[in-house]
mmCIF file of C-alpha atoms in Angstrom:
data_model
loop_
_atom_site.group_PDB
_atom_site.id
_atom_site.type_symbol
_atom_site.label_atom_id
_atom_site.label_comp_id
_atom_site.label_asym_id
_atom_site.label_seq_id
_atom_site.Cartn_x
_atom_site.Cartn_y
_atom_site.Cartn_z
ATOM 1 C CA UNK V 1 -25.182 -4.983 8.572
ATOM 2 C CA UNK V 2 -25.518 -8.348 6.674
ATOM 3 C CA UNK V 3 -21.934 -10.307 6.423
ATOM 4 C CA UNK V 4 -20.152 -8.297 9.144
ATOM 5 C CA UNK V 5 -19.172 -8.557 12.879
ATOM 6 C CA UNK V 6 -19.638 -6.380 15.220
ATOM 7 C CA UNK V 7 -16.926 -3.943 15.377
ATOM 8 C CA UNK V 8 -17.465 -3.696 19.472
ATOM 9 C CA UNK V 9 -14.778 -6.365 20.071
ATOM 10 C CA UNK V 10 -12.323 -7.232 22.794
ATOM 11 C CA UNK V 11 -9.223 -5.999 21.580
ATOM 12 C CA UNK V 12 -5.966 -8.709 21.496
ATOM 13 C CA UNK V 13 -2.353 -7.261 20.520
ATOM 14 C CA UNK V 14 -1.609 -7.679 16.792
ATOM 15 C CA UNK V 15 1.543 -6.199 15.350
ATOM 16 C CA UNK V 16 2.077 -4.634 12.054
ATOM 17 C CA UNK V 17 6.128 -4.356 10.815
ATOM 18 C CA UNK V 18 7.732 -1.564 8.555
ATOM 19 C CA UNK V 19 10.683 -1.207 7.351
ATOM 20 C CA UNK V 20 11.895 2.606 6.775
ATOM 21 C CA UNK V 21 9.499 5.492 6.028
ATOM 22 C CA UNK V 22 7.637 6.754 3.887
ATOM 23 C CA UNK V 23 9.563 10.380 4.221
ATOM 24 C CA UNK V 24 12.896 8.135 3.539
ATOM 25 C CA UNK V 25 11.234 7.134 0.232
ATOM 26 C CA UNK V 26 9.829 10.640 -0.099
ATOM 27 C CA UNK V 27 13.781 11.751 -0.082
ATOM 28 C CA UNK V 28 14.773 9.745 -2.703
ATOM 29 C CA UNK V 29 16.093 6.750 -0.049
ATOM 30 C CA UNK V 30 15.723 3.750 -2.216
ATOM 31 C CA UNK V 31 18.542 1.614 -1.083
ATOM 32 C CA UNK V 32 16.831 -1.728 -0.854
ATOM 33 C CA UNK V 33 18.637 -2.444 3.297
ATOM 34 C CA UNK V 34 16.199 -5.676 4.068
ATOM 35 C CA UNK V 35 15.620 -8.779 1.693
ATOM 36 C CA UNK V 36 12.221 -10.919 1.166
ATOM 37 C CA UNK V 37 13.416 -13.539 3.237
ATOM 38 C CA UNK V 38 13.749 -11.123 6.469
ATOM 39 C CA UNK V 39 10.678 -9.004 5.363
ATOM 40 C CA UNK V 40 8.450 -12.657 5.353
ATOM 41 C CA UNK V 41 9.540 -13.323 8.651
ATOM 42 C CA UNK V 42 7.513 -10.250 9.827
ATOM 43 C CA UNK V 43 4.195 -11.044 8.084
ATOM 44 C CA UNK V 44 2.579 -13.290 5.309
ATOM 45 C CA UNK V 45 0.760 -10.278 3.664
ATOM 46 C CA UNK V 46 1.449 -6.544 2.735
ATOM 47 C CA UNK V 47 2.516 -3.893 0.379
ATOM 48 C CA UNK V 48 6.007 -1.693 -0.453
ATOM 49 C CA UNK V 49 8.396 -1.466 -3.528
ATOM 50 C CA UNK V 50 11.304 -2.610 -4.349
ATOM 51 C CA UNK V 51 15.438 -1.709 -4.254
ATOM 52 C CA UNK V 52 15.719 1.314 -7.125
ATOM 53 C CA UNK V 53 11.812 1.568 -7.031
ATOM 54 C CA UNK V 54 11.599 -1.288 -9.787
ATOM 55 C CA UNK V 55 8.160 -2.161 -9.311
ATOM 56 C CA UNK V 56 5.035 -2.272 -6.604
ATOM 57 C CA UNK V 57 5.272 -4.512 -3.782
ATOM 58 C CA UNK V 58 2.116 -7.003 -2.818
ATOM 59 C CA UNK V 59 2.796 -10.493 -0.510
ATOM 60 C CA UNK V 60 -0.346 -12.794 -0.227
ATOM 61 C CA UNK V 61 -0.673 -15.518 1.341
ATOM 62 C CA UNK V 62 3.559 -15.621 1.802
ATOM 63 C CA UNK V 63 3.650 -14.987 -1.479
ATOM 64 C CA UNK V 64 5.836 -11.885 -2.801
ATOM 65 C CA UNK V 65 5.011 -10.227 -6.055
ATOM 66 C CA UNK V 66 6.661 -7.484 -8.380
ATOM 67 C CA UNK V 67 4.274 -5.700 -10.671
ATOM 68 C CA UNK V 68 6.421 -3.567 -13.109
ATOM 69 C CA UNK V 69 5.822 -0.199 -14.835
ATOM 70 C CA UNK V 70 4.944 -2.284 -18.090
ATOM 71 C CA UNK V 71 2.159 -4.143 -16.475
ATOM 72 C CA UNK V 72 4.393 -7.121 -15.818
ATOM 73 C CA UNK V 73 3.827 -9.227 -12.900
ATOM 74 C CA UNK V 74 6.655 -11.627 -11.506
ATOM 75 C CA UNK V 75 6.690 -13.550 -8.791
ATOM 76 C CA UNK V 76 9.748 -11.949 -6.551
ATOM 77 C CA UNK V 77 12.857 -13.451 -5.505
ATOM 78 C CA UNK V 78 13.112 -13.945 -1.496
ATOM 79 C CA UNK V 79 17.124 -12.646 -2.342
ATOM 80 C CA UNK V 80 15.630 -8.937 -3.170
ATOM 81 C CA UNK V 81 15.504 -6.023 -0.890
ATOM 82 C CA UNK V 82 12.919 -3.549 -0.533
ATOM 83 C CA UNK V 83 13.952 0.365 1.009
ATOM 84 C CA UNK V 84 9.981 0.460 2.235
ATOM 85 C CA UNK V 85 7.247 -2.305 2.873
ATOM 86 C CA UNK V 86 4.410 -3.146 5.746
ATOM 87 C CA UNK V 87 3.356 -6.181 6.397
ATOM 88 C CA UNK V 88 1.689 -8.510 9.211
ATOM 89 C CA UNK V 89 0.582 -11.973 9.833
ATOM 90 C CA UNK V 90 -3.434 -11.407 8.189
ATOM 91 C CA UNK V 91 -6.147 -12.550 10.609
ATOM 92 C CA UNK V 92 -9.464 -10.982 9.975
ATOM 93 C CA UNK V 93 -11.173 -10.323 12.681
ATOM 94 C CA UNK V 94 -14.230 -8.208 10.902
ATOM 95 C CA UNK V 95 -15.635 -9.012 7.122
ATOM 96 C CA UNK V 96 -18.034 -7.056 5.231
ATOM 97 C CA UNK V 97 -19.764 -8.322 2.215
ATOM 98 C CA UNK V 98 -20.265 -6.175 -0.900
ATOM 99 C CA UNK V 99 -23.344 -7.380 -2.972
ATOM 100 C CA UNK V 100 -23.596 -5.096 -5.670
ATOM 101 C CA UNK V 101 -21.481 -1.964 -7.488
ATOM 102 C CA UNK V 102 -19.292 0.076 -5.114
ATOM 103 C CA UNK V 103 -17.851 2.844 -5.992
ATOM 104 C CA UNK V 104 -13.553 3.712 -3.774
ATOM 105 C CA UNK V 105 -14.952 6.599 -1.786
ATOM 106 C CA UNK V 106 -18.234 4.130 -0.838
ATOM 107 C CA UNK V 107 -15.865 1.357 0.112
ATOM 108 C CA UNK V 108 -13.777 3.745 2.670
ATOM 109 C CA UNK V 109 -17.295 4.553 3.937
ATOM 110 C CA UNK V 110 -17.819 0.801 4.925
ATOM 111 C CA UNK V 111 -13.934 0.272 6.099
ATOM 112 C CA UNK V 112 -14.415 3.213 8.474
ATOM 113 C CA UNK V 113 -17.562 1.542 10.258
ATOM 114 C CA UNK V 114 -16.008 -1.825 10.684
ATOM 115 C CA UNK V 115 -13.044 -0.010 12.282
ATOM 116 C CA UNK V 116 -13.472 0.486 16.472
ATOM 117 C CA UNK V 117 -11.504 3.922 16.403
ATOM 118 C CA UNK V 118 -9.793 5.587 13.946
ATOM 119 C CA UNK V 119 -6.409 5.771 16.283
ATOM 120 C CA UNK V 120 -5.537 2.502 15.577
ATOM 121 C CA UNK V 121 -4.024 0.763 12.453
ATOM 122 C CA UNK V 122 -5.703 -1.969 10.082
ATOM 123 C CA UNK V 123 -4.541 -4.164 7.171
ATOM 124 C CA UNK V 124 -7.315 -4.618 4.631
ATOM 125 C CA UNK V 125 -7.684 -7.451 2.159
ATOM 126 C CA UNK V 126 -10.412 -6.679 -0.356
ATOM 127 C CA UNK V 127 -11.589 -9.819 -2.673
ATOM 128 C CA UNK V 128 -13.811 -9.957 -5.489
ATOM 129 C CA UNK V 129 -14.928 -8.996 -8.696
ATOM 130 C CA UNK V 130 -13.646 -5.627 -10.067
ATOM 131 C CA UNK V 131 -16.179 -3.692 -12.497
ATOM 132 C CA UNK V 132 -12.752 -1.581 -13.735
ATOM 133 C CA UNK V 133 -9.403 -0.632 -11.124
ATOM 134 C CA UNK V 134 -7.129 1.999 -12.235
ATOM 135 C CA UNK V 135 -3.138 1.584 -10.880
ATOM 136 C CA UNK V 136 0.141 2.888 -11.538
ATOM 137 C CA UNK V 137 3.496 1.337 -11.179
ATOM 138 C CA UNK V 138 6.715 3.059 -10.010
ATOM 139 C CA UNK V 139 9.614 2.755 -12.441
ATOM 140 C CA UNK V 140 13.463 1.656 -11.888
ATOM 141 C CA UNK V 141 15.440 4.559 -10.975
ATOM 142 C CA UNK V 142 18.832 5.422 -11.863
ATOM 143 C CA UNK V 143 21.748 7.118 -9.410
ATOM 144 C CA UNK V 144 21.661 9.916 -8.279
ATOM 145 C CA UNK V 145 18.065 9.265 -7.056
ATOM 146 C CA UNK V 146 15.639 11.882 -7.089
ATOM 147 C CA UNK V 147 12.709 12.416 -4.910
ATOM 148 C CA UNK V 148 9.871 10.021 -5.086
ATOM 149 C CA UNK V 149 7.397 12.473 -6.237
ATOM 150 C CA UNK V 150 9.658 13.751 -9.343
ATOM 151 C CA UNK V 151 9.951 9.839 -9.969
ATOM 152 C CA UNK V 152 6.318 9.624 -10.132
ATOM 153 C CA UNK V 153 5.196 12.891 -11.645
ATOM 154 C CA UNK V 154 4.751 10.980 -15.207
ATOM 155 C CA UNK V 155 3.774 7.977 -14.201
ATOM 156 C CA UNK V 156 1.240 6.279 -16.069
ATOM 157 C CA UNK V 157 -2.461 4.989 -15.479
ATOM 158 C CA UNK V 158 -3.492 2.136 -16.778
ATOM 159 C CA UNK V 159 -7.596 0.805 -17.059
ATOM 160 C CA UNK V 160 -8.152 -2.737 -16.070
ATOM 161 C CA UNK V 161 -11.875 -3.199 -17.046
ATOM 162 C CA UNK V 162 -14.018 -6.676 -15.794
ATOM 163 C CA UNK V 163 -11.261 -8.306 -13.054
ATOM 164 C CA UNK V 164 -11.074 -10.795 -11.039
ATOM 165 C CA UNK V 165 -8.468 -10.055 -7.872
ATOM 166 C CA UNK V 166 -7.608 -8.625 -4.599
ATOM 167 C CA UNK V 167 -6.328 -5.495 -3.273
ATOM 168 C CA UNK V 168 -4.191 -5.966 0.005
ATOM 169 C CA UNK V 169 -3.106 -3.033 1.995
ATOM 170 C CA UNK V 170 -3.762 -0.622 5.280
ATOM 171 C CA UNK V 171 -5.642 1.619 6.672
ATOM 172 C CA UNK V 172 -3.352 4.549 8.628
ATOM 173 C CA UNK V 173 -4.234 7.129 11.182
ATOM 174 C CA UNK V 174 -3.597 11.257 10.350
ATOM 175 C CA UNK V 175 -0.547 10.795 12.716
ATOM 176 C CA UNK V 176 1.174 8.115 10.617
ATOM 177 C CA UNK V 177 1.312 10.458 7.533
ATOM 178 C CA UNK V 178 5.238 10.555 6.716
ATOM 179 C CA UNK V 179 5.876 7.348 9.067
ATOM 180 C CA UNK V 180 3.252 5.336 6.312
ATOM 181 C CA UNK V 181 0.757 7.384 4.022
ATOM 182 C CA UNK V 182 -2.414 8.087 5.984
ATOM 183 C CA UNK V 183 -5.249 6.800 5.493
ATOM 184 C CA UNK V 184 -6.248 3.724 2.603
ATOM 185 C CA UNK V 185 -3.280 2.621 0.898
ATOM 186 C CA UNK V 186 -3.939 -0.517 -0.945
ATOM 187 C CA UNK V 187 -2.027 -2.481 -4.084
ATOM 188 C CA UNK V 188 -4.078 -4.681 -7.053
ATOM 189 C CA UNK V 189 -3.155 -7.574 -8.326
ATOM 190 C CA UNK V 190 -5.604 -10.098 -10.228
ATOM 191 C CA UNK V 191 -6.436 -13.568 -9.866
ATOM 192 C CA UNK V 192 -4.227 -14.504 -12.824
ATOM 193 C CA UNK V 193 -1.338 -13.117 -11.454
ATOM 194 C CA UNK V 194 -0.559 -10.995 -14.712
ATOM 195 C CA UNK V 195 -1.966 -7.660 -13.733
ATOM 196 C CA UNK V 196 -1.695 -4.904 -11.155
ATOM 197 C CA UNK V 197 -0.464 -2.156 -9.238
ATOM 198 C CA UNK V 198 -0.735 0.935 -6.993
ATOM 199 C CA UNK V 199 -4.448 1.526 -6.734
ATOM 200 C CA UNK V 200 -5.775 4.776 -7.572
ATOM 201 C CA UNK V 201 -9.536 4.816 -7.900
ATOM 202 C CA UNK V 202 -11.782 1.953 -8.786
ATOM 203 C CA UNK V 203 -15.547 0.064 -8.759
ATOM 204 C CA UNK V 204 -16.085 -3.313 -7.382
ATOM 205 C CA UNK V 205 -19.161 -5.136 -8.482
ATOM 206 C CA UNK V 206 -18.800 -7.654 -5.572
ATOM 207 C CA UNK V 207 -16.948 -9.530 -3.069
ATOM 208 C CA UNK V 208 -15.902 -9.416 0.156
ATOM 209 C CA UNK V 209 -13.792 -6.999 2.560
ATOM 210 C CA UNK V 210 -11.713 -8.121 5.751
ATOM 211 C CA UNK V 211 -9.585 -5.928 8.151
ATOM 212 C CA UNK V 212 -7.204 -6.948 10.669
ATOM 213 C CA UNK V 213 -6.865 -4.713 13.325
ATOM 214 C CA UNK V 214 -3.016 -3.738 14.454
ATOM 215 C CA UNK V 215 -2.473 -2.477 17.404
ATOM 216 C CA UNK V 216 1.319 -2.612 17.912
ATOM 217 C CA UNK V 217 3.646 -0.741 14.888
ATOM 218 C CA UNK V 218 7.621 -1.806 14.964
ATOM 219 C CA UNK V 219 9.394 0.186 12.771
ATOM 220 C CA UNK V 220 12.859 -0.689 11.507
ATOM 221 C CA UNK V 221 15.135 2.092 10.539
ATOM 222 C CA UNK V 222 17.669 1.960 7.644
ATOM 223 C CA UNK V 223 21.551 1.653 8.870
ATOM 224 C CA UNK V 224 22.555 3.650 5.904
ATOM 225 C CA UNK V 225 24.220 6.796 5.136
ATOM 226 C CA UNK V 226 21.337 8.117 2.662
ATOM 227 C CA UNK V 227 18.886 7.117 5.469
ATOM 228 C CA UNK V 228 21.092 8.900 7.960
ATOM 229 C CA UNK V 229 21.520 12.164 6.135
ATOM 230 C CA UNK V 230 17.367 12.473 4.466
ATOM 231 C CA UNK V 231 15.276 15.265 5.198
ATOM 232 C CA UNK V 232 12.415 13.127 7.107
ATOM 233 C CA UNK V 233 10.297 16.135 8.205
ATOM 234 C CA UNK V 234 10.370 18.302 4.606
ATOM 235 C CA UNK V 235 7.819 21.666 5.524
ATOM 236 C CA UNK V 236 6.128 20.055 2.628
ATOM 237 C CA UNK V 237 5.333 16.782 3.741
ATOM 238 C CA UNK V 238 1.653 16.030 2.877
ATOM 239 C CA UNK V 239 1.909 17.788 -0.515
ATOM 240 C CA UNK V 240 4.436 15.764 -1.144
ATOM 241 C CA UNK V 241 2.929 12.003 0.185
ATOM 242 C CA UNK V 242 -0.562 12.949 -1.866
ATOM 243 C CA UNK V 243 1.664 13.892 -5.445
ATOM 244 C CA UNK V 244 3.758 10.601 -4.835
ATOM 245 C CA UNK V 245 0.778 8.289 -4.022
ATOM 246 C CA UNK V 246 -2.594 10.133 -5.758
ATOM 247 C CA UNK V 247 -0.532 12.190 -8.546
ATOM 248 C CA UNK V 248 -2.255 15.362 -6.602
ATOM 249 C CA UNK V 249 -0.328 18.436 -7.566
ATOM 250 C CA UNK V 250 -0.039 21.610 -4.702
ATOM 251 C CA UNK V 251 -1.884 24.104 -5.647
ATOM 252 C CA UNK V 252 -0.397 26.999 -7.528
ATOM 253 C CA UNK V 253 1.694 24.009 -9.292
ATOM 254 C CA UNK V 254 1.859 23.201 -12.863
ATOM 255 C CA UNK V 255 -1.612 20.898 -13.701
ATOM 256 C CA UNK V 256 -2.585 21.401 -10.335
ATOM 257 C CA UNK V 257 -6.404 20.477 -9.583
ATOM 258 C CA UNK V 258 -8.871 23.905 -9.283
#
């Protein structure tokens, strides 16, 4: 395949760092525990939210950003705390070129050969030039919290047509669903800085995709009384990561899909 590596590779320890879970956020567990400044000290690139849920989460190059539900984008303060973010130190160790129109569900294709098993965990940095990206943006919540997929229930889509930018994010395994959302979970932001988001669907026209392979996953677990006292294993769990993350409603639910 032209532009990639060949995923047979000797594997070398990598770790990838979380703080909380996604079940904590899930339960309405948005006490922001861990600032920038200790989150960067994990990892130079990743994805999460913010104290409150004011805003989406992406760190490039050391760099944190706060996109906000208005379409906003801010460069974050290394003083604010996050209640849920991933993030490593991002060396590629496969690429993949894309050289013409590619549709989400094409691009997944191509992340799933470069991977060398599907038990392992991979941070993806996708580059280029965006035909159109769809995202949403969480919005500031106000005590008492509810749950994270009441909070997002209403959220709005927004279009991007003709960008320029990168989506940063990972690439779970079915057994990290509640610890992380399985499977592709990536964040937009352009090259401008002035647009982005959660990612929902998209076409890129070109550019280039790299993965890092993790091997090792350290998990940090908020010392907090919400954190001690959530429901992190809900009966409901996957119905409730896909309405939070893809706006996918359980069947039998109001606007659920057929």
């Amino acid at each position: 395949m032209s532009g990639e590596r060949s995923a047979q590779r000797r594997l070398v320890r990598h770790e990838v760092f979380q703080t909380s879970l996604m079940s904590a956020l899930l339960d309405g567990v948005y006490e922001g525990e861990m600032t920038l400044a200790e989150l960067l000290g994990h990892g130079n690139f990743g994805i999460g939210t913010f104290e409150a849920l004011d805003g989406e989460m992406i760190i490039i190059d050391s760099v944190p950003w706060r996109m906000r539900v208005d379409g906003a984008v801010e460069r974050a303060g290394l003083q604010d705390r996050t209640p849920f973010a991933t993030v490593t130190n991002f060396v590629p160790d496969v690429s993949h070129e894309i050289t013409g129109p590619t549709t989400r569900a094409e691009l997944h294709g191509i992340i799933d050969r470069l991977m060398i098993s599907t038990n392992y965990l991979y941070a993806l940095r996708i580059s280029g030039d965006f035909e159109w990206v769809s995202t949403r943006t969480v919005e500031r919540q106000e005590r008492p919290w509810r749950p994270m997929a009441e909070t997002t229930a209403t959220e709005r889509v927004v279009r991007h047509e003709r960008m320029s930018g990168v989506m940063a994010g990972f690439r779970t395994s079915l057994f990290e669903q509640g610890i992380n959302v399985a499977g592709c979970h990536v964040h937009f932001i352009d090259d401008a800085r002035s647009r982005g988001g959660h990612v929902m669907d998209f076409v890129i026209a070109g550019g280039l995709v790299e993965v890092c392979l993790g091997t090792d996953l350290r998990v940090a677990l908020p010392l907090t009384d919400s954190f001690a006292g959530a429901d992190l294993a809900p009966a409901d769990l996957d119905a409730q990561v896909r309405a939070a993350e893809t706006h996918e409603r359980p069947r039998g639910a109001a606007g659920s899909r057929s």
